[in-house]
Amino acid sequence: MDQNNSLPPYAQGLASPQGAMTPGIPIFSPMMPYGTGLTPQPIQNTNSLSILEEQQRQQQQQQQQQQQQQQQQQQQQQQAAVAAVQQSTSQQATQGPSGQTPQLFHSQTLTTAPLPGTTPLYPSPMTPMTPITPATPASESSGIVPQLQNIVSTVNLGCKLDLKTIALRARNAEYNPKRFAAVIMRIREPRTTALIFSSGKMVCTGAKSEEQSRLAARKYARVVQKLGFPAKFLDFKIQNMVGSCDVKFPIRLEGLVLTHQQFSSYEPELFPGLIYRMIKPRIVLLIFVSGKVVLTGAKVRAEIYEAFENIYPILKGFRKTT
Amino acid sequence: MYCKFIGKCSESTSCDRVIDVGSEWRTFSNDKATKDPSRVGDSQNPLLSDGDLSTMIGKGTGAASFDEFGNSKYQNRRTMSSSDRAMMNAFKEITTMADRINLPRNIVDRTNNLFKQVYEQKSLKGRANDAIASACLYIACRQEGVPRTFKEICAVSRISKKEIGRCFKLILKALETSVDLITTGDFMSRFCSNLCLPKQVQMAATHIARKAVELDLVPGRSPISVAAAAIYMASQASAEKRTQKEIGDIAGVADVTIRQSYRLIYPRAPDLFPTDFKFDTPVDKLPQL
């Protein structure tokens, strides 16, 4: 089951619409994939969710395998050597459509899985394993998935706008040119707020998922279009994603700031949480004594997940024992 | 005497290019009050400014230095060391701020050094010099082991706490240094003396705060708040009682904050006091709020 993680399990087709996931970097080397049934899935996500579903499928297949392994134990060991060669070559070729990959993994793990009860920590020597991420002990994944709380995106409507008419004619729009040079418009579904500038550029905030953000931006563009402006929908880009989660144990922030001095900033006088600036991926995490973690600064969902998987073993090391 | 030109020891008479680089020993002034009569230049720090070789011409005293209207003829007393005018101004400001809270010279020197490093790096050039100076003062106090709270620095500076905090983080990043975490004990002696509390109470408060942090009774609370609550508990158990408002004024903490932290440490009060503490008010009679 470890072979799944040593290569990008998602082909090009699975990349989220906003741009590729960081290429070549697998979602972390966990033994247990995401979505083990503990985590509520986001509402209606098309692309990035498929990875979770795929890993769920893989996990179910592995559970089936382990039952079959007891019968086919010796055969597997004989085929191990043969399959290892096949596996390394086929892994490099597995950039193909997503539909094939689960099957391939299925067959590979059947043949090369070792004795039940001993999960290998690392794949066979044939497998190229490129640990790009910091060396974490090969322990289980957290099983916790950060939930997205806010998505900020921008879009260009492609035409100059007259903010006064928009403010006068649109519902739920406020405009105070002395205070701020944009119209602030709100819609109820998805619950979001948009700042619409006279240049035609718009910022949409408050959505809980990438699709919702895009949908909301389209709705605002529609409103502007109905008001008579030739609005288009150019360069939709997600600028920032904020996620949060709970590790469910208290954390010793003083210890964390001592060991990770170059990344952390903990000033109780200024802010009660520790500000951890992770270099790779470039995410800022706010870590609190209660165990709640806020992750921000991501352009794609995978960065949030990756950052959390990076920080989780570190936080476990600073768990409060009392 | 070692002659640096001919490279060996020589007597002063044999080498006519010997220059005595010692201090000027002749003095022409009559007053004996000058501390260093052989000094010919200003005693300003050549380490901090760019070498201090400028000369200031003082106001004339005789009749010849004034023209017919009574204005002094030679007016130029300023514009020397124009390259570091801003830095000199900042040093002056730092000295003023430090003077207000009676900081010793070593902290002021450290602050000046930090400011010079930050100024030369130019990474924080856009920020107000006063903000940088205040943040440097804060860092210097921390580095010398006698931290001052942001609010204390705010009280002697015109810059807001928010801006000082921002500059503080930027300077740490620019100079690639870090500072130790503040602890409750750092502030005890200062707060207690400002409240005129006896040494026994101060020691008790220090002990209470330390124990409270060790027993993790106050997770996530600022050490200043915990210290203030500990001082409140210790003072209320002794003869020298202080109100929450008084302690809040000195520590820069709101009295509701003291109340919150006090509520957290109150249940374990008997365990927190030092064993040799003389109770004026017994533990069970401590105010409960």
XYZ file of N, CA and C in Angstrom, chain B residues 14-121:
324
model
N 65.946 59.474 17.022
C 66.626 58.951 15.844
C 65.714 58.946 14.626
N 64.415 58.876 14.776
C 63.529 58.832 13.604
C 62.698 60.100 13.617
N 62.841 60.895 12.562
C 62.128 62.157 12.610
C 60.701 62.054 12.104
N 60.247 60.792 11.789
C 58.856 60.678 11.342
C 57.988 59.996 12.391
N 58.475 60.027 13.611
C 57.670 59.394 14.657
C 56.522 60.316 15.021
N 55.350 59.760 15.001
C 54.160 60.536 15.368
C 53.600 59.921 16.650
N 53.487 60.718 17.612
C 52.930 60.233 18.870
C 51.410 60.207 18.736
N 50.830 58.997 18.758
C 49.376 58.906 18.575
C 48.627 58.885 19.906
N 49.330 59.207 20.952
C 48.635 59.295 22.226
C 47.770 60.544 22.266
N 47.094 60.723 23.361
C 46.179 61.861 23.454
C 46.965 63.158 23.639
N 46.287 64.196 23.299
C 46.869 65.543 23.431
C 47.087 65.835 24.903
N 48.313 66.159 25.272
C 48.589 66.295 26.686
C 48.628 67.746 27.114
N 48.709 68.649 26.155
C 48.730 70.044 26.532
C 47.320 70.552 26.710
N 47.144 71.361 27.670
C 45.814 71.925 27.860
C 45.956 73.412 28.107
N 45.077 74.167 27.512
C 45.163 75.609 27.645
C 44.026 76.180 28.478
N 43.134 75.324 28.923
C 41.991 75.872 29.655
C 42.362 76.015 31.117
N 41.688 76.948 31.751
C 42.020 77.249 33.138
C 41.194 76.448 34.116
N 39.994 76.092 33.691
C 39.126 75.459 34.689
C 39.547 74.016 34.890
N 39.517 73.640 36.124
C 39.911 72.278 36.468
C 38.724 71.330 36.482
N 37.569 71.847 36.075
C 36.360 71.011 36.189
C 36.216 70.015 35.042
N 36.952 70.258 33.967
C 36.802 69.347 32.825
C 37.297 67.960 33.195
N 36.557 66.962 32.825
C 36.902 65.592 33.209
C 38.150 65.140 32.481
N 38.224 65.460 31.208
C 39.332 64.940 30.430
C 40.008 66.115 29.749
N 40.970 66.743 30.414
C 41.523 67.993 29.875
C 42.329 67.781 28.611
N 42.696 66.579 28.287
C 43.510 66.388 27.108
C 42.678 66.017 25.886
N 41.391 66.025 26.041
C 40.579 65.653 24.887
C 40.392 66.868 23.989
N 40.555 66.694 22.726
C 40.381 67.830 21.822
C 39.136 67.682 20.960
N 38.571 66.499 20.895
C 37.376 66.352 20.075
C 36.177 66.060 20.954
N 35.054 65.951 20.343
C 33.845 65.612 21.069
C 33.936 64.152 21.509
N 33.329 63.834 22.644
C 33.423 62.460 23.121
C 32.343 61.568 22.544
N 31.730 61.965 21.465
C 30.697 61.132 20.877
C 31.267 59.829 20.353
N 30.387 58.895 20.162
C 30.819 57.536 19.815
C 31.173 57.406 18.335
N 32.430 57.213 18.013
C 32.803 56.990 16.622
C 32.373 55.613 16.131
N 32.001 54.744 17.069
C 31.581 53.419 16.633
C 30.229 53.477 15.978
N 29.385 54.342 16.480
C 28.020 54.332 15.988
C 27.827 55.252 14.807
N 28.215 56.491 14.936
C 28.099 57.366 13.767
C 29.262 57.081 12.849
N 29.222 57.665 11.676
C 30.270 57.380 10.703
C 31.535 58.137 10.996
N 32.184 57.799 12.088
C 33.379 58.582 12.440
C 32.954 59.979 12.754
N 33.387 60.522 13.845
C 32.798 61.783 14.268
C 33.838 62.878 14.207
N 34.259 63.204 13.011
C 35.365 64.155 12.910
C 34.897 65.562 12.628
N 33.630 65.797 12.765
C 33.153 67.138 12.433
C 33.399 68.073 13.606
N 33.355 69.323 13.299
C 33.585 70.339 14.320
C 32.347 71.209 14.436
N 31.983 71.480 15.649
C 30.863 72.395 15.844
C 31.403 73.729 16.301
N 30.957 74.761 15.647
C 31.425 76.097 16.039
C 30.386 76.698 16.975
N 30.841 77.040 18.146
C 29.896 77.522 19.139
C 29.516 78.968 18.884
N 28.519 79.406 19.672
C 28.070 80.816 19.568
C 29.197 81.732 20.041
N 29.343 82.828 19.395
C 30.381 83.778 19.801
C 30.008 84.462 21.116
N 31.010 84.875 21.818
C 30.730 85.553 23.088
C 31.150 87.011 23.074
N 32.113 87.314 22.278
C 32.595 88.697 22.288
C 31.687 89.609 21.493
N 31.987 90.859 21.499
C 31.170 91.848 20.782
C 31.325 91.696 19.289
N 32.471 91.161 18.851
C 32.735 91.111 17.418
C 31.880 90.077 16.713
N 31.308 89.170 17.450
C 30.581 88.101 16.753
C 29.144 88.479 16.466
N 28.752 89.674 16.837
C 27.365 90.088 16.545
C 27.376 91.240 15.570
N 26.513 91.209 14.596
C 26.432 92.331 13.668
C 25.518 93.408 14.261
N 25.206 94.450 13.436
C 24.588 95.650 14.024
C 23.194 95.378 14.587
N 22.483 94.393 14.095
C 21.117 94.211 14.586
C 21.035 93.312 15.809
N 22.162 92.816 16.221
C 22.126 91.918 17.371
C 22.076 90.452 16.990
N 22.004 90.178 15.687
C 22.045 88.762 15.287
C 23.488 88.293 15.252
N 23.672 87.035 15.540
C 25.036 86.516 15.530
C 25.505 86.389 14.085
N 26.772 86.691 13.902
C 27.283 86.714 12.545
C 27.416 85.303 11.991
N 28.033 84.423 12.760
C 28.223 83.065 12.246
C 27.076 82.198 12.745
N 26.207 81.834 11.823
C 25.002 81.124 12.263
C 25.071 79.627 12.078
N 26.063 79.190 11.415
C 26.016 77.776 11.064
C 26.478 76.921 12.228
N 25.505 76.332 12.887
C 25.863 75.383 13.938
C 25.363 73.989 13.617
N 24.705 73.896 12.515
C 24.063 72.615 12.224
C 24.660 72.006 10.961
N 23.960 71.063 10.400
C 24.364 70.319 9.199
C 25.786 69.822 9.256
N 26.035 69.035 10.308
C 27.271 68.282 10.250
C 26.852 66.826 10.239
N 27.592 65.972 9.729
C 27.289 64.545 9.574
C 25.889 64.364 8.987
N 25.676 64.966 7.831
C 24.341 64.906 7.231
C 23.982 63.488 6.813
N 25.013 62.652 6.604
C 24.691 61.312 6.139
C 23.933 60.540 7.208
N 24.207 60.815 8.462
C 23.521 60.041 9.494
C 22.738 60.925 10.423
N 22.202 61.960 9.852
C 21.365 62.864 10.635
C 20.227 62.112 11.277
N 19.551 61.256 10.494
C 18.401 60.521 11.011
C 18.829 59.591 12.134
N 20.026 59.016 11.968
C 20.477 58.077 12.983
C 20.767 58.819 14.283
N 21.380 60.009 14.158
C 21.662 60.787 15.370
C 20.373 61.169 16.070
N 19.384 61.508 15.266
C 18.080 61.854 15.827
C 17.481 60.685 16.575
N 17.611 59.524 15.971
C 17.052 58.319 16.595
C 17.772 58.018 17.902
N 19.097 58.204 17.912
C 19.835 57.949 19.152
C 19.352 58.875 20.257
N 19.113 60.113 19.834
C 18.628 61.082 20.824
C 17.281 60.623 21.368
N 16.423 60.167 20.440
C 15.094 59.706 20.841
C 15.189 58.495 21.760
N 16.106 57.588 21.438
C 16.283 56.389 22.259
C 16.723 56.789 23.659
N 17.658 57.730 23.721
C 18.136 58.154 25.032
C 16.999 58.781 25.837
N 16.180 59.574 25.137
C 15.041 60.195 25.830
C 14.093 59.142 26.373
N 13.746 58.162 25.513
C 12.803 57.128 25.937
C 13.358 56.338 27.120
N 14.630 55.972 27.001
C 15.226 55.157 28.055
C 15.286 55.924 29.361
N 15.494 57.237 29.215
C 15.587 58.073 30.398
C 14.266 58.097 31.155
N 13.169 58.051 30.398
C 11.855 58.130 31.044
C 11.596 56.944 31.947
N 12.143 55.764 31.575
C 11.926 54.611 32.438
C 13.213 54.163 33.111
N 14.196 55.084 33.167
C 15.418 54.822 33.928
C 16.126 53.557 33.509
N 16.353 53.417 32.226
C 17.076 52.237 31.759
C 18.570 52.502 31.845
N 19.349 51.507 32.248
C 20.784 51.707 32.376
C 21.454 51.884 31.023
N 22.698 52.380 31.098
C 23.423 52.725 29.881
C 23.656 51.531 28.970
N 23.820 50.337 29.574
C 24.123 49.180 28.721
C 22.966 48.846 27.792
N 21.737 49.041 28.280
C 20.585 48.775 27.416
C 20.525 49.819 26.312
N 20.821 51.068 26.670
C 20.786 52.128 25.657
C 21.837 51.856 24.585
N 23.035 51.427 25.022
C 24.073 51.120 24.042
C 23.652 49.986 23.130
N 23.048 48.974 23.740
C 22.606 47.841 22.926
C 21.536 48.276 21.924
N 20.645 49.135 22.402
C 19.599 49.641 21.503
C 20.207 50.407 20.340
N 21.198 51.248 20.675
C 21.846 52.019 19.606
C 22.490 51.110 18.581
N 23.131 50.060 19.089
C 23.766 49.115 18.170
C 22.751 48.442 17.266
N 21.655 48.006 17.872
C 20.608 47.349 17.086
C 20.071 48.305 16.039
N 19.836 49.545 16.464
C 19.278 50.508 15.516
C 20.237 50.718 14.365
N 21.520 50.823 14.694
C 22.491 51.041 13.625
C 22.471 49.874 12.648
N 22.407 48.658 13.185
C 22.392 47.496 12.284
C 21.167 47.519 11.374
N 20.022 47.837 11.977
C 18.784 47.845 11.182
C 18.822 48.968 10.156
N 19.353 50.104 10.580
C 19.395 51.259 9.686
C 20.299 50.985 8.495
N 21.442 50.351 8.769
C 22.372 50.094 7.676
C 21.832 49.054 6.727
N 21.020 48.146 7.243
C 20.478 47.101 6.382
C 19.446 47.621 5.405
